[in-house]
PDB file of C-alpha atoms in Angstrom:
ATOM      1  CA  MET G   1     -32.273  31.979  18.497  1.00 49.00           C
ATOM      2  CA  GLU G   2     -29.404  34.038  17.077  1.00 52.00           C
ATOM      3  CA  ASN G   3     -26.784  31.675  18.576  1.00 66.00           C
ATOM      4  CA  ARG G   4     -24.963  30.741  15.390  1.00 64.00           C
ATOM      5  CA  HIS G   5     -23.025  27.989  17.119  1.00 76.00           C
ATOM      6  CA  LYS G   6     -26.307  26.131  17.678  1.00 90.00           C
ATOM      7  CA  PHE G   7     -28.668  27.365  14.968  1.00 95.00           C
ATOM      8  CA  ALA G   8     -28.324  28.255  11.311  1.00 95.00           C
ATOM      9  CA  ILE G   9     -30.414  31.028   9.771  1.00 94.00           C
ATOM     10  CA  LEU G  10     -31.392  30.736   6.102  1.00 93.00           C
ATOM     11  CA  ARG G  11     -31.768  34.251   4.730  1.00 90.00           C
ATOM     12  CA  GLY G  12     -32.978  35.582   1.404  1.00 89.00           C
ATOM     13  CA  CYS G  13     -34.136  32.193   0.176  1.00 91.00           C
ATOM     14  CA  ARG G  14     -37.045  31.304  -2.077  1.00 91.00           C
ATOM     15  CA  ARG G  15     -37.006  27.536  -1.652  1.00 95.00           C
ATOM     16  CA  ILE G  16     -35.179  25.089   0.604  1.00 97.00           C
ATOM     17  CA  TRP G  17     -34.094  21.597  -0.351  1.00 98.00           C
ATOM     18  CA  ALA G  18     -34.126  19.308   2.695  1.00 98.00           C
ATOM     19  CA  VAL G  19     -32.249  16.000   2.546  1.00 98.00           C
ATOM     20  CA  GLY G  20     -33.305  13.199   4.880  1.00 98.00           C
ATOM     21  CA  SER G  21     -31.093  10.794   6.831  1.00 98.00           C
ATOM     22  CA  ILE G  22     -28.232   9.395   4.739  1.00 98.00           C
ATOM     23  CA  HIS G  23     -26.659   6.891   7.141  1.00 97.00           C
ATOM     24  CA  ALA G  24     -23.435   6.713   5.130  1.00 97.00           C
ATOM     25  CA  ASP G  25     -25.020   5.404   1.927  1.00 97.00           C
ATOM     26  CA  ALA G  26     -22.607   7.168  -0.405  1.00 97.00           C
ATOM     27  CA  ALA G  27     -23.942   5.607  -3.613  1.00 97.00           C
ATOM     28  CA  ARG G  28     -27.457   6.935  -3.039  1.00 98.00           C
ATOM     29  CA  LEU G  29     -26.050  10.297  -1.963  1.00 98.00           C
ATOM     30  CA  ASP G  30     -24.061  10.616  -5.183  1.00 98.00           C
ATOM     31  CA  GLY G  31     -27.191   9.741  -7.157  1.00 98.00           C
ATOM     32  CA  LEU G  32     -29.208  12.326  -5.270  1.00 98.00           C
ATOM     33  CA  HIS G  33     -26.583  15.006  -5.835  1.00 98.00           C
ATOM     34  CA  HIS G  34     -26.584  14.242  -9.547  1.00 97.00           C
ATOM     35  CA  ALA G  35     -30.360  14.635  -9.696  1.00 97.00           C
ATOM     36  CA  LEU G  36     -30.297  17.843  -7.655  1.00 97.00           C
ATOM     37  CA  THR G  37     -27.937  19.600 -10.058  1.00 95.00           C
ATOM     38  CA  ARG G  38     -30.715  19.580 -12.692  1.00 94.00           C
ATOM     39  CA  ARG G  39     -33.342  20.956 -10.288  1.00 95.00           C
ATOM     40  CA  LEU G  40     -31.587  23.751  -8.435  1.00 95.00           C
ATOM     41  CA  ALA G  41     -32.937  27.235  -9.080  1.00 94.00           C
ATOM     42  CA  PHE G  42     -31.910  30.758  -8.155  1.00 93.00           C
ATOM     43  CA  GLY G  43     -32.607  31.455  -4.489  1.00 93.00           C
ATOM     44  CA  ASP G  44     -32.525  27.791  -3.468  1.00 96.00           C
ATOM     45  CA  ARG G  45     -30.889  26.723  -0.240  1.00 96.00           C
ATOM     46  CA  LEU G  46     -29.780  23.249   0.811  1.00 98.00           C
ATOM     47  CA  ILE G  47     -29.994  21.611   4.227  1.00 98.00           C
ATOM     48  CA  TYR G  48     -28.973  18.120   5.272  1.00 98.00           C
ATOM     49  CA  LEU G  49     -31.155  17.039   8.199  1.00 98.00           C
ATOM     50  CA  GLY G  50     -28.588  14.982  10.078  1.00 97.00           C
ATOM     51  CA  ASN G  51     -27.606  11.308  10.346  1.00 98.00           C
ATOM     52  CA  LEU G  52     -25.004  11.846   7.682  1.00 98.00           C
ATOM     53  CA  ILE G  53     -22.999   8.914   9.065  1.00 97.00           C
ATOM     54  CA  GLY G  54     -23.743   5.762  11.060  1.00 94.00           C
ATOM     55  CA  ARG G  55     -25.072   2.313  10.174  1.00 90.00           C
ATOM     56  CA  GLY G  56     -23.803   2.333   6.588  1.00 87.00           C
ATOM     57  CA  GLY G  57     -20.247   1.375   5.674  1.00 84.00           C
ATOM     58  CA  ASP G  58     -19.349   4.275   3.376  1.00 95.00           C
ATOM     59  CA  THR G  59     -18.722   7.014   5.938  1.00 97.00           C
ATOM     60  CA  LEU G  60     -15.550   8.279   4.261  1.00 97.00           C
ATOM     61  CA  ALA G  61     -17.083   8.423   0.784  1.00 98.00           C
ATOM     62  CA  THR G  62     -20.228  10.045   2.205  1.00 98.00           C
ATOM     63  CA  LEU G  63     -18.360  12.892   3.870  1.00 98.00           C
ATOM     64  CA  ASP G  64     -16.231  13.366   0.747  1.00 98.00           C
ATOM     65  CA  SER G  65     -19.394  13.553  -1.376  1.00 98.00           C
ATOM     66  CA  LEU G  66     -20.931  16.135   0.954  1.00 98.00           C
ATOM     67  CA  LEU G  67     -17.806  18.273   0.782  1.00 98.00           C
ATOM     68  CA  ARG G  68     -17.672  18.093  -3.023  1.00 97.00           C
ATOM     69  CA  PHE G  69     -21.315  18.998  -3.500  1.00 98.00           C
ATOM     70  CA  ARG G  70     -21.063  21.848  -1.008  1.00 97.00           C
ATOM     71  CA  SER G  71     -18.255  23.287  -3.132  1.00 96.00           C
ATOM     72  CA  LEU G  72     -20.305  22.871  -6.312  1.00 95.00           C
ATOM     73  CA  PHE G  73     -23.347  24.479  -4.692  1.00 95.00           C
ATOM     74  CA  MET G  74     -21.313  27.467  -3.518  1.00 93.00           C
ATOM     75  CA  ALA G  75     -19.823  27.870  -7.001  1.00 92.00           C
ATOM     76  CA  ARG G  76     -23.243  28.854  -8.362  1.00 90.00           C
ATOM     77  CA  PRO G  77     -23.865  32.561  -9.048  1.00 88.00           C
ATOM     78  CA  ASP G  78     -24.810  34.546  -5.921  1.00 86.00           C
ATOM     79  CA  ALA G  79     -24.287  31.541  -3.631  1.00 87.00           C
ATOM     80  CA  PHE G  80     -22.556  31.709  -0.267  1.00 90.00           C
ATOM     81  CA  ALA G  81     -21.219  29.261   2.308  1.00 90.00           C
ATOM     82  CA  CYS G  82     -24.201  29.893   4.598  1.00 92.00           C
ATOM     83  CA  ASP G  83     -26.573  28.647   1.882  1.00 95.00           C
ATOM     84  CA  VAL G  84     -25.653  25.031   2.692  1.00 97.00           C
ATOM     85  CA  VAL G  85     -26.417  23.783   6.212  1.00 97.00           C
ATOM     86  CA  PHE G  86     -25.599  20.497   7.913  1.00 98.00           C
ATOM     87  CA  LEU G  87     -27.604  19.503  10.991  1.00 98.00           C
ATOM     88  CA  ARG G  88     -26.369  17.250  13.754  1.00 97.00           C
ATOM     89  CA  GLY G  89     -28.359  14.038  13.841  1.00 97.00           C
ATOM     90  CA  SER G  90     -28.451  11.391  16.530  1.00 96.00           C
ATOM     91  CA  GLN G  91     -25.519   9.625  14.849  1.00 97.00           C
ATOM     92  CA  GLU G  92     -23.372  12.764  14.901  1.00 97.00           C
ATOM     93  CA  GLU G  93     -24.427  13.525  18.476  1.00 96.00           C
ATOM     94  CA  MET G  94     -23.221  10.079  19.528  1.00 96.00           C
ATOM     95  CA  TRP G  95     -20.032  10.616  17.540  1.00 96.00           C
ATOM     96  CA  GLN G  96     -19.328  13.830  19.458  1.00 94.00           C
ATOM     97  CA  LYS G  97     -19.968  12.012  22.727  1.00 95.00           C
ATOM     98  CA  LEU G  98     -17.612   9.272  21.550  1.00 96.00           C
ATOM     99  CA  LEU G  99     -14.740  11.768  21.303  1.00 95.00           C
ATOM    100  CA  GLN G 100     -15.352  12.704  24.950  1.00 95.00           C
ATOM    101  CA  LEU G 101     -16.000   9.182  26.192  1.00 96.00           C
ATOM    102  CA  GLN G 102     -13.387   9.426  28.954  1.00 95.00           C
ATOM    103  CA  PHE G 103     -15.713  11.802  30.830  1.00 94.00           C
ATOM    104  CA  ALA G 104     -18.631   9.363  30.917  1.00 95.00           C
ATOM    105  CA  THR G 105     -19.646   7.752  34.232  1.00 93.00           C
ATOM    106  CA  ASP G 106     -19.848   4.307  32.613  1.00 96.00           C
ATOM    107  CA  PRO G 107     -17.737   4.630  29.444  1.00 96.00           C
ATOM    108  CA  LYS G 108     -17.851   0.956  28.496  1.00 96.00           C
ATOM    109  CA  GLY G 109     -21.621   0.765  28.871  1.00 96.00           C
ATOM    110  CA  VAL G 110     -22.104   4.016  26.953  1.00 96.00           C
ATOM    111  CA  LEU G 111     -19.802   2.855  24.170  1.00 96.00           C
ATOM    112  CA  GLN G 112     -21.558  -0.502  23.841  1.00 97.00           C
ATOM    113  CA  TRP G 113     -24.915   1.271  23.542  1.00 96.00           C
ATOM    114  CA  MET G 114     -23.562   3.618  20.855  1.00 96.00           C
ATOM    115  CA  LEU G 115     -22.030   0.731  18.931  1.00 96.00           C
ATOM    116  CA  ASP G 116     -25.406  -0.993  18.901  1.00 95.00           C
ATOM    117  CA  GLN G 117     -27.031   2.191  17.565  1.00 94.00           C
ATOM    118  CA  GLY G 118     -24.807   2.381  14.476  1.00 94.00           C
ATOM    119  CA  VAL G 119     -21.542   3.980  15.618  1.00 96.00           C
ATOM    120  CA  ALA G 120     -19.643   0.731  15.018  1.00 96.00           C
ATOM    121  CA  ALA G 121     -19.947   1.163  11.254  1.00 95.00           C
ATOM    122  CA  SER G 122     -18.426   4.654  11.425  1.00 96.00           C
ATOM    123  CA  LEU G 123     -15.490   3.455  13.506  1.00 96.00           C
ATOM    124  CA  GLU G 124     -14.821   0.562  11.147  1.00 96.00           C
ATOM    125  CA  ALA G 125     -14.901   2.945   8.192  1.00 96.00           C
ATOM    126  CA  TYR G 126     -11.941   4.780   9.719  1.00 96.00           C
ATOM    127  CA  GLY G 127     -10.134   1.478  10.225  1.00 95.00           C
ATOM    128  CA  ILE G 128     -10.792   1.270  13.966  1.00 95.00           C
ATOM    129  CA  ASP G 129     -11.925  -1.966  15.602  1.00 95.00           C
ATOM    130  CA  PRO G 130     -14.832  -1.171  17.991  1.00 95.00           C
ATOM    131  CA  ARG G 131     -13.590  -3.939  20.294  1.00 96.00           C
ATOM    132  CA  GLU G 132     -10.435  -1.909  20.844  1.00 95.00           C
ATOM    133  CA  GLY G 133     -12.553   0.932  22.189  1.00 95.00           C
ATOM    134  CA  LEU G 134     -14.315  -1.418  24.588  1.00 96.00           C
ATOM    135  CA  ARG G 135     -10.966  -2.694  25.863  1.00 96.00           C
ATOM    136  CA  GLU G 136      -9.646   0.823  26.393  1.00 95.00           C
ATOM    137  CA  ALA G 137     -12.865   1.884  28.079  1.00 94.00           C
ATOM    138  CA  ALA G 138     -12.423  -0.938  30.584  1.00 94.00           C
ATOM    139  CA  ALA G 139      -8.734  -0.069  31.126  1.00 94.00           C
ATOM    140  CA  GLY G 140      -9.383   3.309  32.708  1.00 92.00           C
ATOM    141  CA  PRO G 141      -9.566   7.026  31.830  1.00 93.00           C
ATOM    142  CA  ARG G 142      -5.901   7.443  30.879  1.00 94.00           C
ATOM    143  CA  GLN G 143      -5.963   4.674  28.297  1.00 95.00           C
ATOM    144  CA  LEU G 144      -9.355   5.809  27.053  1.00 96.00           C
ATOM    145  CA  THR G 145      -8.135   9.406  26.621  1.00 96.00           C
ATOM    146  CA  ARG G 146      -5.301   8.152  24.449  1.00 96.00           C
ATOM    147  CA  TRP G 147      -7.781   6.170  22.370  1.00 96.00           C
ATOM    148  CA  THR G 148     -10.166   9.101  21.821  1.00 96.00           C
ATOM    149  CA  SER G 149      -7.208  11.365  20.971  1.00 96.00           C
ATOM    150  CA  SER G 150      -6.029   8.829  18.408  1.00 96.00           C
ATOM    151  CA  LEU G 151      -9.547   8.654  16.981  1.00 96.00           C
ATOM    152  CA  ARG G 152      -9.680  12.433  16.664  1.00 96.00           C
ATOM    153  CA  GLN G 153      -6.355  12.450  14.817  1.00 97.00           C
ATOM    154  CA  THR G 154      -7.529   9.673  12.488  1.00 97.00           C
ATOM    155  CA  ILE G 155     -10.500  11.818  11.455  1.00 97.00           C
ATOM    156  CA  LYS G 156      -8.210  14.816  10.896  1.00 97.00           C
ATOM    157  CA  ASN G 157      -6.090  12.738   8.546  1.00 97.00           C
ATOM    158  CA  HIS G 158      -8.997  12.812   6.077  1.00 97.00           C
ATOM    159  CA  PRO G 159      -9.158  16.350   4.625  1.00 97.00           C
ATOM    160  CA  GLY G 160     -12.325  18.218   5.554  1.00 97.00           C
ATOM    161  CA  HIS G 161     -13.929  15.512   7.692  1.00 97.00           C
ATOM    162  CA  TYR G 162     -13.132  16.943  11.106  1.00 96.00           C
ATOM    163  CA  GLU G 163     -14.088  20.431   9.951  1.00 96.00           C
ATOM    164  CA  LEU G 164     -17.405  19.271   8.510  1.00 97.00           C
ATOM    165  CA  LEU G 165     -18.335  17.405  11.668  1.00 95.00           C
ATOM    166  CA  GLY G 166     -17.430  20.535  13.610  1.00 93.00           C
ATOM    167  CA  ILE G 167     -19.851  22.890  11.842  1.00 94.00           C
ATOM    168  CA  LEU G 168     -23.021  20.879  12.438  1.00 97.00           C
ATOM    169  CA  ARG G 169     -25.955  22.874  13.785  1.00 96.00           C
ATOM    170  CA  ARG G 170     -28.670  21.686  16.154  1.00 96.00           C
ATOM    171  CA  ALA G 171     -31.462  23.219  14.070  1.00 96.00           C
ATOM    172  CA  ALA G 172     -31.989  25.732  11.289  1.00 96.00           C
ATOM    173  CA  TYR G 173     -34.750  28.129  10.393  1.00 95.00           C
ATOM    174  CA  THR G 174     -35.634  30.631   7.708  1.00 93.00           C
ATOM    175  CA  ALA G 175     -35.502  34.304   8.609  1.00 86.00           C
ATOM    176  CA  ARG G 176     -38.830  36.116   8.833  1.00 65.00           C
ATOM    177  CA  SER G 177     -39.553  37.716   5.498  1.00 51.00           C
ATOM    178  CA  THR G 178     -41.040  40.964   6.791  1.00 44.00           C
ATOM    179  CA  PRO G 179     -41.657  42.550  10.211  1.00 44.00           C
ATOM    180  CA  GLU G 180     -45.395  42.463   9.517  1.00 39.00           C
ATOM    181  CA  THR G 181     -45.419  38.665   9.357  1.00 42.00           C
ATOM    182  CA  ALA G 182     -43.140  38.072  12.344  1.00 48.00           C
ATOM    183  CA  HIS G 183     -45.993  36.759  14.506  1.00 48.00           C
ATOM    184  CA  ALA G 184     -47.835  34.803  11.815  1.00 46.00           C
ATOM    185  CA  PRO G 185     -47.035  31.271  10.625  1.00 53.00           C
ATOM    186  CA  ASN G 186     -44.155  32.103   8.339  1.00 70.00           C
ATOM    187  CA  GLY G 187     -41.064  30.251   7.288  1.00 89.00           C
ATOM    188  CA  LEU G 188     -39.704  26.862   8.238  1.00 96.00           C
ATOM    189  CA  LEU G 189     -37.871  25.224  11.116  1.00 96.00           C
ATOM    190  CA  PHE G 190     -35.615  22.243  10.392  1.00 98.00           C
ATOM    191  CA  VAL G 191     -34.629  19.607  12.968  1.00 97.00           C
ATOM    192  CA  ASN G 192     -33.207  16.118  12.957  1.00 97.00           C
ATOM    193  CA  ALA G 193     -35.803  13.900  14.637  1.00 96.00           C
ATOM    194  CA  GLY G 194     -38.197  16.028  16.664  1.00 95.00           C
ATOM    195  CA  LEU G 195     -38.686  18.563  19.408  1.00 94.00           C
ATOM    196  CA  ASP G 196     -40.565  19.197  22.629  1.00 93.00           C
ATOM    197  CA  PRO G 197     -43.408  21.612  21.740  1.00 92.00           C
ATOM    198  CA  SER G 198     -43.607  22.783  25.359  1.00 90.00           C
ATOM    199  CA  ARG G 199     -40.070  24.182  25.307  1.00 92.00           C
ATOM    200  CA  PRO G 200     -38.579  27.123  23.405  1.00 92.00           C
ATOM    201  CA  LEU G 201     -36.020  26.355  20.734  1.00 92.00           C
ATOM    202  CA  GLU G 202     -33.054  27.301  22.916  1.00 90.00           C
ATOM    203  CA  ALA G 203     -34.113  24.760  25.586  1.00 92.00           C
ATOM    204  CA  GLN G 204     -34.636  21.704  23.386  1.00 92.00           C
ATOM    205  CA  LYS G 205     -31.304  19.983  24.159  1.00 86.00           C
ATOM    206  CA  ASP G 206     -31.610  16.247  23.375  1.00 92.00           C
ATOM    207  CA  SER G 207     -35.163  16.650  22.057  1.00 93.00           C
ATOM    208  CA  PHE G 208     -33.712  17.358  18.620  1.00 95.00           C
ATOM    209  CA  TRP G 209     -32.406  13.778  18.428  1.00 95.00           C
ATOM    210  CA  TRP G 210     -34.642  11.741  20.713  1.00 91.00           C
ATOM    211  CA  GLY G 211     -37.882  13.744  20.884  1.00 86.00           C
ATOM    212  CA  GLY G 212     -39.767  12.436  17.870  1.00 83.00           C
ATOM    213  CA  ALA G 213     -42.792  10.974  19.662  1.00 83.00           C
ATOM    214  CA  ALA G 214     -46.102  12.313  18.303  1.00 84.00           C
ATOM    215  CA  PHE G 215     -44.194  14.657  16.003  1.00 90.00           C
ATOM    216  CA  GLY G 216     -46.793  14.475  13.227  1.00 84.00           C
ATOM    217  CA  ASP G 217     -49.595  15.388  15.643  1.00 85.00           C
ATOM    218  CA  LEU G 218     -48.281  18.853  16.476  1.00 87.00           C
ATOM    219  CA  PRO G 219     -51.577  20.659  17.223  1.00 86.00           C
ATOM    220  CA  GLN G 220     -50.463  24.187  16.353  1.00 90.00           C
ATOM    221  CA  PRO G 221     -47.577  25.955  14.647  1.00 90.00           C
ATOM    222  CA  TYR G 222     -44.457  25.738  16.759  1.00 93.00           C
ATOM    223  CA  GLY G 223     -42.761  29.064  17.405  1.00 89.00           C
ATOM    224  CA  GLY G 224     -44.799  30.760  14.704  1.00 88.00           C
ATOM    225  CA  PHE G 225     -43.294  28.645  11.926  1.00 92.00           C
ATOM    226  CA  ALA G 226     -45.522  27.420   9.139  1.00 92.00           C
ATOM    227  CA  ARG G 227     -43.969  23.959   9.291  1.00 95.00           C
ATOM    228  CA  VAL G 228     -41.349  22.011  11.235  1.00 96.00           C
ATOM    229  CA  VAL G 229     -39.370  19.668   8.974  1.00 98.00           C
ATOM    230  CA  ARG G 230     -37.447  16.672  10.281  1.00 98.00           C
ATOM    231  CA  GLY G 231     -35.178  14.173   8.557  1.00 97.00           C
ATOM    232  CA  ALA G 232     -35.387  11.098  10.788  1.00 97.00           C
ATOM    233  CA  SER G 233     -38.314   8.949  11.858  1.00 95.00           C
ATOM    234  CA  PRO G 234     -38.477   5.404  13.256  1.00 93.00           C
ATOM    235  CA  ASP G 235     -41.248   4.653  10.746  1.00 93.00           C
ATOM    236  CA  ARG G 236     -39.243   5.970   7.758  1.00 96.00           C
ATOM    237  CA  PRO G 237     -42.445   6.901   5.852  1.00 96.00           C
ATOM    238  CA  GLY G 238     -40.858   8.805   2.954  1.00 97.00           C
ATOM    239  CA  LEU G 239     -42.499  12.223   2.741  1.00 98.00           C
ATOM    240  CA  ALA G 240     -45.175  12.518   5.425  1.00 96.00           C
ATOM    241  CA  LEU G 241     -47.014  15.813   5.837  1.00 96.00           C
ATOM    242  CA  GLY G 242     -48.817  16.728   9.031  1.00 93.00           C
ATOM    243  CA  ARG G 243     -50.805  19.877   9.531  1.00 92.00           C
ATOM    244  CA  HIS G 244     -47.748  21.746  10.813  1.00 94.00           C
ATOM    245  CA  THR G 245     -44.972  19.219  10.231  1.00 96.00           C
ATOM    246  CA  ALA G 246     -43.152  17.295   7.534  1.00 97.00           C
ATOM    247  CA  THR G 247     -41.025  14.162   7.742  1.00 97.00           C
ATOM    248  CA  VAL G 248     -38.393  13.506   5.071  1.00 98.00           C
ATOM    249  CA  ASP G 249     -37.072   9.972   5.625  1.00 98.00           C
ATOM    250  CA  ALA G 250     -37.444   7.167   3.091  1.00 98.00           C
ATOM    251  CA  GLY G 251     -35.250   4.705   4.979  1.00 97.00           C
ATOM    252  CA  CYS G 252     -31.821   5.350   3.504  1.00 97.00           C
ATOM    253  CA  GLY G 253     -29.332   3.155   5.348  1.00 94.00           C
ATOM    254  CA  HIS G 254     -32.125   0.751   6.229  1.00 94.00           C
ATOM    255  CA  GLY G 255     -32.710  -0.562   2.716  1.00 94.00           C
ATOM    256  CA  GLY G 256     -34.778   2.393   1.519  1.00 96.00           C
ATOM    257  CA  ALA G 257     -34.193   5.367  -0.748  1.00 98.00           C
ATOM    258  CA  LEU G 258     -32.566   8.718  -0.007  1.00 98.00           C
ATOM    259  CA  LEU G 259     -35.122  11.508  -0.251  1.00 98.00           C
ATOM    260  CA  ALA G 260     -34.820  15.259  -0.770  1.00 98.00           C
ATOM    261  CA  VAL G 261     -37.851  17.544  -0.693  1.00 98.00           C
ATOM    262  CA  CYS G 262     -38.017  21.160  -1.832  1.00 98.00           C
ATOM    263  CA  PHE G 263     -40.176  23.424   0.353  1.00 97.00           C
ATOM    264  CA  GLY G 264     -41.534  26.898  -0.205  1.00 94.00           C
ATOM    265  CA  LEU G 265     -41.403  29.351   2.674  1.00 92.00           C
ATOM    266  CA  ASP G 266     -45.097  28.715   3.370  1.00 91.00           C
ATOM    267  CA  GLY G 267     -44.398  25.032   3.945  1.00 93.00           C
ATOM    268  CA  SER G 268     -45.723  23.870   0.591  1.00 95.00           C
ATOM    269  CA  VAL G 269     -43.914  21.131  -1.339  1.00 97.00           C
ATOM    270  CA  ALA G 270     -42.439  22.456  -4.569  1.00 96.00           C
ATOM    271  CA  ASP G 271     -40.494  19.416  -5.725  1.00 97.00           C
ATOM    272  CA  GLN G 272     -38.940  16.185  -4.527  1.00 97.00           C
ATOM    273  CA  VAL G 273     -36.380  13.671  -5.734  1.00 97.00           C
ATOM    274  CA  GLU G 274     -35.074  10.364  -4.456  1.00 96.00           C
ATOM    275  CA  ALA G 275     -32.181   8.088  -5.279  1.00 97.00           C
TER     276      ALA G 275
END
């Protein structure tokens, strides 16, 4: 689990603020950030649980807000860049696949499916007509490669956006506090939508984004973690606590609020705020 390209490790923390799916609702994100500034304490860490973009129309403002607040968070005493983590949600996973669409077996069919799942709003935010992508996908791999290259350059034209979308992690977890507790339920694991409890963390693959079935019914601690926390659920229940799980999704981007929950290392809820 030490693969830093896939997983982020939260070290030396006392509490972790977990932000649920945003879906490009920049106004609620700004409100949440404003509320968080009054609640942050020494030793706090911050993790965004994916679905930063998609569905909502304010993708550009959302990414700008995330970049600003990351800078403010790191400006606090004894704070470091690794104290703020961004997870890849299903929307960001589709976005990455979009940039490699020319390698798909059925690029037009794949693109249409992604557009229906919320990617259309992100494309339109960058001034790109989704219908143009469908035309290029039907025209062949050479035309489609030019289109995806142009899309990549469009993202790079917005300072920080391409870099932010390039540092997303598949999951994050808190480091074990002591060797004596390494095999006991200790610390937290953070994912986007779910996982397959029969597989180790390194073998989850798409389960992080599409494996949310029966998430709340996890019968025992997964991987020795006290709680697995996710930020996306089809039910969008707000804060829902299972015996070994927690869901943080109040329906932002679907007409609901944006929720952030503060967890202790034992999985207890220390605080929460919504906007």
